[in-house]
Coordinates of C-alpha atoms in Angstrom, one line a residue:
X23 CA -4.2 -22.1 1.9
X24 CA -6.4 -23.2 -1.0
X25 CA -7.4 -22.0 -4.2
X26 CA -11.0 -22.9 -5.0
X27 CA -13.2 -22.3 -8.0
X28 CA -16.8 -20.9 -7.5
X29 CA -19.7 -19.7 -9.6
X30 CA -19.6 -16.1 -10.2
X31 CA -22.5 -14.1 -9.0
X32 CA -24.7 -13.3 -11.9
X33 CA -25.4 -9.8 -11.3
X34 CA -22.3 -8.7 -9.8
X35 CA -21.4 -6.4 -12.8
X36 CA -24.5 -4.5 -12.4
X37 CA -23.9 -4.5 -8.8
X38 CA -20.3 -3.1 -9.1
X39 CA -21.8 -0.2 -11.4
X40 CA -24.5 0.7 -8.9
X41 CA -21.7 0.9 -6.2
X42 CA -19.3 2.9 -8.2
X43 CA -16.8 0.0 -8.7
X44 CA -15.7 1.4 -12.2
X45 CA -12.2 -0.4 -12.0
X46 CA -13.4 -3.9 -11.9
X47 CA -12.3 -4.1 -15.6
X48 CA -9.4 -1.9 -16.8
X49 CA -7.9 -1.7 -20.3
X50 CA -10.2 -4.6 -21.3
X51 CA -8.7 -6.9 -18.6
X52 CA -10.4 -8.5 -15.7
X53 CA -9.1 -6.8 -12.4
X54 CA -11.7 -8.2 -9.8
X55 CA -12.0 -12.0 -10.3
X56 CA -14.7 -14.0 -8.4
X57 CA -14.3 -17.3 -10.3
X58 CA -12.5 -18.5 -7.5
X59 CA -11.4 -17.7 -3.9
X60 CA -8.5 -18.3 -1.5
X61 CA -9.3 -20.1 1.8
X62 CA -7.1 -19.7 4.9
X63 CA -7.3 -21.3 8.3
X64 CA -7.6 -19.0 11.2
X65 CA -4.2 -20.2 12.4
X66 CA -2.8 -19.2 9.0
X67 CA -4.2 -15.7 9.1
X68 CA -3.4 -15.0 13.0
X69 CA 0.0 -16.5 13.3
X70 CA 1.4 -16.3 9.7
X71 CA -0.1 -13.1 8.5
X72 CA -1.6 -10.8 11.5
X73 CA 1.2 -11.1 14.0
X74 CA 4.2 -10.8 11.7
X75 CA 2.4 -7.6 10.2
X76 CA 1.9 -6.0 13.8
X77 CA 5.6 -6.9 14.5
X78 CA 7.0 -5.6 11.1
X79 CA 5.0 -2.4 11.5
X80 CA 6.9 -1.5 14.8
X81 CA 10.1 -2.7 13.2
X82 CA 9.4 0.0 10.6
X83 CA 8.7 2.8 13.1
X84 CA 12.0 1.9 14.8
X85 CA 13.8 2.4 11.4
X86 CA 12.0 5.7 10.8
X87 CA 13.8 7.2 14.0
X88 CA 17.1 5.7 13.0
X89 CA 16.9 7.6 9.5
X90 CA 15.6 10.6 10.9
X91 CA 18.8 11.1 13.1
X92 CA 21.3 10.1 10.3
X93 CA 22.0 12.4 7.4
X94 CA 23.8 9.7 5.5
X95 CA 20.7 7.6 5.6
X96 CA 18.5 10.5 4.3
X97 CA 20.9 10.6 1.4
X98 CA 21.0 7.0 0.8
X99 CA 17.1 7.2 0.7
X100 CA 17.6 9.7 -2.1
X101 CA 15.5 12.2 -0.3
X102 CA 16.3 15.6 -1.5
X103 CA 18.5 17.7 0.9
X104 CA 16.1 20.4 0.7
X105 CA 13.4 18.2 2.1
X106 CA 15.1 16.7 5.0
X107 CA 13.8 19.3 7.6
X108 CA 10.2 18.6 6.3
X109 CA 10.8 14.8 6.7
X110 CA 12.3 14.9 10.2
X111 CA 10.2 17.4 11.6
X112 CA 7.0 15.6 10.7
X113 CA 8.5 12.6 12.7
X114 CA 9.9 14.7 15.5
X115 CA 6.2 16.0 16.0
X116 CA 4.8 12.5 15.4
X117 CA 2.6 13.5 12.8
X118 CA -0.4 11.2 12.7
X119 CA -0.4 8.6 9.9
X120 CA -3.5 6.4 8.5
X121 CA -2.5 3.4 6.8
X122 CA 0.0 1.0 5.0
X123 CA 0.3 -2.4 3.4
X124 CA 2.7 -5.1 3.5
X125 CA 3.1 -7.3 0.4
X126 CA 4.1 -11.0 1.3
X127 CA 5.2 -14.1 -0.5
X128 CA 3.3 -16.9 1.4
X129 CA 2.2 -20.4 0.9
X130 CA 0.3 -21.3 3.7
X131 CA 3.1 -23.3 5.0
X132 CA 6.3 -21.4 5.3
X133 CA 6.7 -18.1 7.3
X134 CA 5.5 -15.2 5.3
X135 CA 8.4 -13.3 3.5
X136 CA 8.1 -9.6 3.2
X137 CA 8.5 -8.3 -0.4
X138 CA 7.5 -4.6 0.0
X139 CA 6.2 -2.1 2.5
X140 CA 3.7 0.2 0.7
X141 CA 3.3 2.9 3.5
X142 CA 2.6 6.2 1.3
X143 CA 0.0 5.4 -1.4
X144 CA -1.1 2.1 -1.2
X145 CA -4.2 1.0 -3.2
X146 CA -6.8 -1.9 -3.4
X147 CA -8.8 -0.5 -0.3
X148 CA -12.2 -0.5 -1.8
X149 CA -12.1 -4.1 -3.0
X150 CA -10.3 -5.3 0.1
X151 CA -12.5 -3.4 2.7
X152 CA -15.8 -3.4 1.1
X153 CA -16.3 -5.4 -2.1
X154 CA -14.8 -8.8 -1.1
X155 CA -16.9 -8.7 2.2
X156 CA -20.0 -8.1 0.0
X157 CA -19.2 -11.0 -2.1
X158 CA -18.7 -12.9 1.3
X159 CA -22.1 -12.2 2.5
X160 CA -23.8 -12.8 -0.8
X161 CA -22.1 -16.2 -1.3
X162 CA -22.9 -17.5 2.1
X163 CA -26.5 -16.4 1.9
X164 CA -26.8 -18.1 -1.5
X165 CA -25.4 -21.3 0.0
X166 CA -22.3 -21.3 -2.2
X167 CA -19.9 -20.9 1.0
X168 CA -20.3 -22.4 4.5
X169 CA -22.3 -20.3 7.0
X170 CA -19.3 -20.3 9.3
X171 CA -17.1 -18.7 6.5
X172 CA -15.3 -15.6 7.8
X173 CA -12.9 -13.1 6.3
X174 CA -9.9 -11.3 7.7
X175 CA -11.5 -7.9 7.2
X176 CA -11.7 -5.4 9.5
X177 CA -10.2 -2.7 7.2
X178 CA -13.4 -0.3 6.7
X179 CA -14.1 -0.2 10.4
X180 CA -10.6 0.3 11.3
X181 CA -10.5 3.2 8.8
X182 CA -13.6 5.0 10.0
X183 CA -12.4 4.5 13.5
X184 CA -9.0 6.0 12.6
X185 CA -10.6 8.9 10.7
X186 CA -12.5 9.5 14.0
X187 CA -9.4 9.5 16.0
X188 CA -7.6 11.9 13.6
X189 CA -10.5 14.3 13.6
X190 CA -9.6 15.3 17.1
X191 CA -6.6 16.8 15.9
X192 CA -8.2 18.7 13.2
X193 CA -11.6 20.0 14.4
X194 CA -13.2 22.5 12.1
X195 CA -11.0 22.0 9.0
X196 CA -12.2 19.9 6.2
X197 CA -10.1 17.1 4.9
X198 CA -9.2 17.5 1.1
X199 CA -9.0 14.3 -0.8
X200 CA -6.8 14.3 -4.0
X201 CA -5.4 12.4 -6.6
X202 CA -4.4 12.7 -10.3
X203 CA -7.0 13.0 -12.9
X204 CA -6.2 10.5 -15.3
X205 CA -6.4 7.2 -13.0
X206 CA -9.8 5.8 -12.6
X207 CA -8.5 3.4 -9.8
X208 CA -7.1 6.1 -7.8
X209 CA -10.3 8.2 -8.1
X210 CA -12.4 5.4 -6.9
X211 CA -9.9 4.7 -4.2
X212 CA -10.1 8.2 -2.7
X213 CA -13.9 8.3 -3.1
X214 CA -14.0 5.2 -1.0
X215 CA -11.8 6.7 1.7
X216 CA -13.9 9.9 1.6
X217 CA -16.9 7.8 2.3
X218 CA -15.1 6.5 5.3
X219 CA -14.0 9.8 6.5
X220 CA -17.6 11.2 6.2
X221 CA -18.9 8.1 8.1
X222 CA -16.7 9.3 10.8
X223 CA -18.2 12.6 11.0
X224 CA -15.5 14.7 9.0
X225 CA -16.1 17.4 6.6
X226 CA -14.4 16.5 3.4
X227 CA -13.6 18.1 0.1
X228 CA -12.0 16.8 -3.2
X229 CA -9.5 18.3 -5.5
X230 CA -7.3 16.8 -8.2
X231 CA -3.5 17.4 -7.8
X232 CA -3.5 19.2 -10.9
X233 CA -6.0 21.6 -9.7
X234 CA -4.1 22.7 -6.5
X235 CA -2.8 26.3 -6.4
X236 CA -0.7 28.3 -4.2
X237 CA -1.4 31.9 -3.0
X238 CA 1.9 32.9 -1.9
X239 CA 1.2 31.4 1.7
X240 CA -1.1 28.4 1.4
X241 CA -2.1 25.9 -1.1
X242 CA -5.5 26.3 -2.1
X243 CA -8.3 24.3 -3.8
X244 CA -10.5 25.4 -6.9
X245 CA -12.6 27.5 -4.5
X246 CA -9.5 29.3 -3.5
X247 CA -10.1 27.7 -0.2
X248 CA -7.2 27.2 2.1
X249 CA -5.8 23.3 2.2
X250 CA -5.0 22.8 5.9
X251 CA -5.4 19.0 6.1
X252 CA -5.0 16.6 3.2
X253 CA -5.2 12.8 2.1
X254 CA -3.1 12.7 -1.1
X255 CA -2.8 9.5 -3.2
X256 CA 0.3 10.9 -4.7
X257 CA 3.9 9.9 -3.8
X258 CA 6.2 12.0 -1.8
X259 CA 8.8 11.5 -4.3
X260 CA 6.9 13.3 -6.9
X261 CA 5.9 16.1 -4.4
X262 CA 9.7 16.6 -3.8
X263 CA 10.1 17.2 -7.5
X264 CA 7.1 19.1 -8.4
X265 CA 6.9 22.9 -9.2
X266 CA 5.6 23.8 -5.6
X267 CA 8.4 21.3 -3.9
X268 CA 9.9 24.5 -2.3
X269 CA 6.4 25.6 -0.8
X270 CA 5.9 22.2 1.0
X271 CA 7.5 23.5 4.2
X272 CA 6.0 27.1 4.5
X273 CA 2.4 25.8 3.6
X274 CA 1.7 24.3 7.1
X275 CA -0.5 21.3 5.6
X276 CA -1.0 18.2 7.8
X277 CA -0.6 15.6 5.1
X278 CA -2.0 11.9 5.2
X279 CA 0.2 10.4 4.8
X280 CA 2.9 12.5 6.7
X281 CA 6.3 13.4 5.1
X282 CA 8.1 10.8 7.3
X283 CA 6.3 8.3 5.1
X284 CA 8.7 9.1 2.4
X285 CA 11.1 6.9 4.5
X286 CA 8.9 3.9 4.7
X287 CA 7.6 3.8 1.2
X288 CA 11.2 3.7 0.0
X289 CA 12.8 0.3 -1.1
X290 CA 15.7 1.4 0.9
X291 CA 14.0 0.5 3.8
X292 CA 14.4 -3.2 3.0
X293 CA 18.3 -3.7 3.1
X294 CA 18.1 -1.4 6.3
X295 CA 15.5 -3.9 7.8
X296 CA 17.7 -6.8 7.0
X297 CA 20.8 -5.1 8.4
X298 CA 18.7 -4.0 11.7
X299 CA 16.9 -7.3 12.1
X300 CA 19.2 -10.0 10.5
X301 CA 17.7 -13.5 9.9
X302 CA 14.4 -12.4 11.0
X303 CA 11.8 -15.2 9.7
X304 CA 9.8 -12.7 7.7
X305 CA 12.4 -10.9 6.2
X306 CA 14.5 -11.8 3.1
X307 CA 18.2 -10.8 2.7
X308 CA 18.4 -7.2 1.1
X309 CA 21.4 -5.0 0.2
X310 CA 22.3 -1.6 -1.4
X311 CA 24.3 -1.4 -4.4
X312 CA 27.8 -1.9 -3.1
X313 CA 26.8 -5.2 -1.4
X314 CA 24.8 -6.6 -4.3
X315 CA 27.3 -9.4 -4.7
X316 CA 26.0 -10.9 -1.4
X317 CA 22.8 -12.1 -3.1
X318 CA 23.8 -11.7 -6.9
X319 CA 25.7 -14.9 -6.6
X320 CA 23.2 -17.0 -4.5
X321 CA 21.3 -20.0 -5.5
X322 CA 18.0 -18.4 -5.0
X323 CA 18.7 -15.7 -7.2
X324 CA 17.8 -12.0 -6.7
X325 CA 15.3 -9.2 -7.4
X326 CA 16.8 -5.7 -8.5
X327 CA 14.4 -2.9 -7.4
X328 CA 14.4 0.8 -7.9
X329 CA 14.1 2.9 -4.6
X330 CA 11.1 4.4 -5.8
X331 CA 9.4 1.7 -7.6
X332 CA 5.4 1.4 -7.7
X333 CA 2.9 -1.0 -9.2
X334 CA 5.9 -3.3 -9.9
X335 CA 7.4 -1.2 -12.4
X336 CA 11.2 -1.4 -13.5
X337 CA 11.8 -4.9 -11.6
X338 CA 14.3 -7.4 -12.7
X339 CA 14.4 -10.9 -11.4
X340 CA 17.5 -12.8 -12.1
X341 CA 18.7 -16.5 -11.4
X342 CA 21.7 -18.4 -12.3
X343 CA 22.7 -15.4 -14.5
X344 CA 19.4 -15.8 -16.4
X345 CA 16.7 -13.2 -16.6
X346 CA 13.4 -14.5 -15.3
X347 CA 11.2 -11.4 -15.5
X348 CA 11.7 -7.9 -16.2
X349 CA 9.1 -4.9 -16.1
X350 CA 8.9 -1.7 -17.7
X351 CA 8.6 2.0 -16.2
X352 CA 10.1 5.2 -15.6
X353 CA 11.9 4.5 -12.4
X354 CA 15.8 3.8 -11.5
X355 CA 17.7 7.1 -11.8
X356 CA 17.5 7.4 -8.0
X357 CA 19.2 4.0 -7.7
X358 CA 18.4 0.2 -6.8
X359 CA 18.4 -2.3 -4.0
X360 CA 18.8 -6.0 -4.2
X361 CA 16.8 -8.4 -2.6
X362 CA 16.8 -12.4 -2.5
X363 CA 14.5 -14.0 -4.8
X364 CA 11.5 -15.6 -3.0
X365 CA 9.1 -16.8 -5.7
X366 CA 5.6 -16.2 -5.2
X367 CA 3.6 -19.4 -4.6
X368 CA 1.6 -20.9 -7.6
X369 CA -1.9 -21.8 -7.3
X370 CA -3.8 -23.0 -10.5
X371 CA -0.8 -21.7 -12.5
X372 CA -1.1 -18.4 -11.1
X373 CA 1.7 -16.5 -8.8
X374 CA -0.2 -15.4 -5.5
X375 CA 0.6 -12.2 -3.6
X376 CA -0.7 -11.5 -0.1
X377 CA -1.3 -7.7 0.9
X378 CA -1.5 -7.2 4.5
X379 CA -3.2 -3.8 5.7
X380 CA -2.2 -2.0 8.6
X381 CA -4.3 1.0 10.1
X382 CA -2.9 3.3 12.7
X383 CA -0.7 0.6 14.4
X384 CA -2.7 -2.6 13.8
X385 CA -3.0 -5.3 11.3
X386 CA -6.8 -5.2 10.1
X387 CA -7.2 -7.5 7.0
X388 CA -5.7 -8.9 3.9
X389 CA -6.3 -9.0 0.2
X390 CA -5.2 -11.5 -2.5
X391 CA -3.7 -10.6 -5.9
X392 CA -2.6 -13.2 -8.4
X393 CA -0.9 -13.1 -12.0
X394 CA 0.8 -15.3 -14.7
X395 CA 3.7 -12.9 -14.5
X396 CA 6.3 -13.5 -11.9
X397 CA 5.8 -9.7 -11.2
X398 CA 2.6 -8.6 -9.6
X399 CA 1.7 -5.3 -11.3
X400 CA -1.4 -2.7 -11.3
X401 CA -3.5 -5.3 -13.4
X402 CA -2.8 -8.3 -11.4
X403 CA -6.3 -9.8 -10.6
X404 CA -7.7 -9.4 -7.2
X405 CA -9.5 -12.3 -5.7
X406 CA -11.7 -12.8 -2.5
X407 CA -10.7 -14.9 0.4
X408 CA -12.3 -16.7 3.3
X409 CA -11.5 -18.2 6.6
X410 CA -12.5 -21.7 7.5
X411 CA -11.2 -23.9 10.4

């Protein structure tokens, strides 16, 4: 695993504008960065990232079944009791899911260590599935990269195929795509997802979360059209607290992601993974509040994470009683978990994180983020990768 500098394509900003990649720069900061790339060997991709992702995914599904059959665990995951039936019923029906993303600490030598499982509203899809592949093709054509350079990137094809499979369960009903209005990144993500669904032959519609109404029986869009099937880039923990939370059970919407993903997007899954599969090479020791002393005094230090944290919010990293890093945010009232600290590897002074994508039940690609900060957050830069050797 190497980080290699390379000339930027001179036209990429105009190209991004033409392709609707509006969030390549956010708040004046570079998000997409093609001044360098990460190079992996095929062995590193297949044995160190792809195979562990497939295995961890199956382990997660095992835990969903465990949680759905144990009310004390549902309580520990801070899922409101009023929503237990919605969550467990969606699992017992095996409501179909679309995707997820693992975040790994990986240096190219040691086993990848799972930091988080993002299985409800993961982003960075467009830049992983489409944009970095376009970069690869053009840089190979320009002679800047070897002709045999490849990429672990079947994400877009897998999404289209998965939408095609899911369409069989919802023939005739349009798939609504939704996110909040204020996020240009979220809007770009659902527009990309929508294009994949349309490529699979689905009828689609878009409606913002803020514009969804309820007509006494159904959720409806701005045209008063009944919403029967919806992809939402909006977390379940928010939906459980929103104005229409009591209507979630009666509205009879098939959600992507389904309600059982509220279990897998929850950081409480990390101590449960460690408890169920202790000493697994791709897991870090993790504990609930009452057992935090098991990592709080360890030499490696520990990371304190809220159960619902997203985009690196409200994270604390401590080692030897010292606070190494801390991030702001609005999470924490729901409780915390404590995970052994596994520092991200440094390349050229940047802390590097690997995102490994699952579509359906299969690992299909990776994306690379880096930051000067120890904590990866929403503005951490995205860099392309290649496979050689």
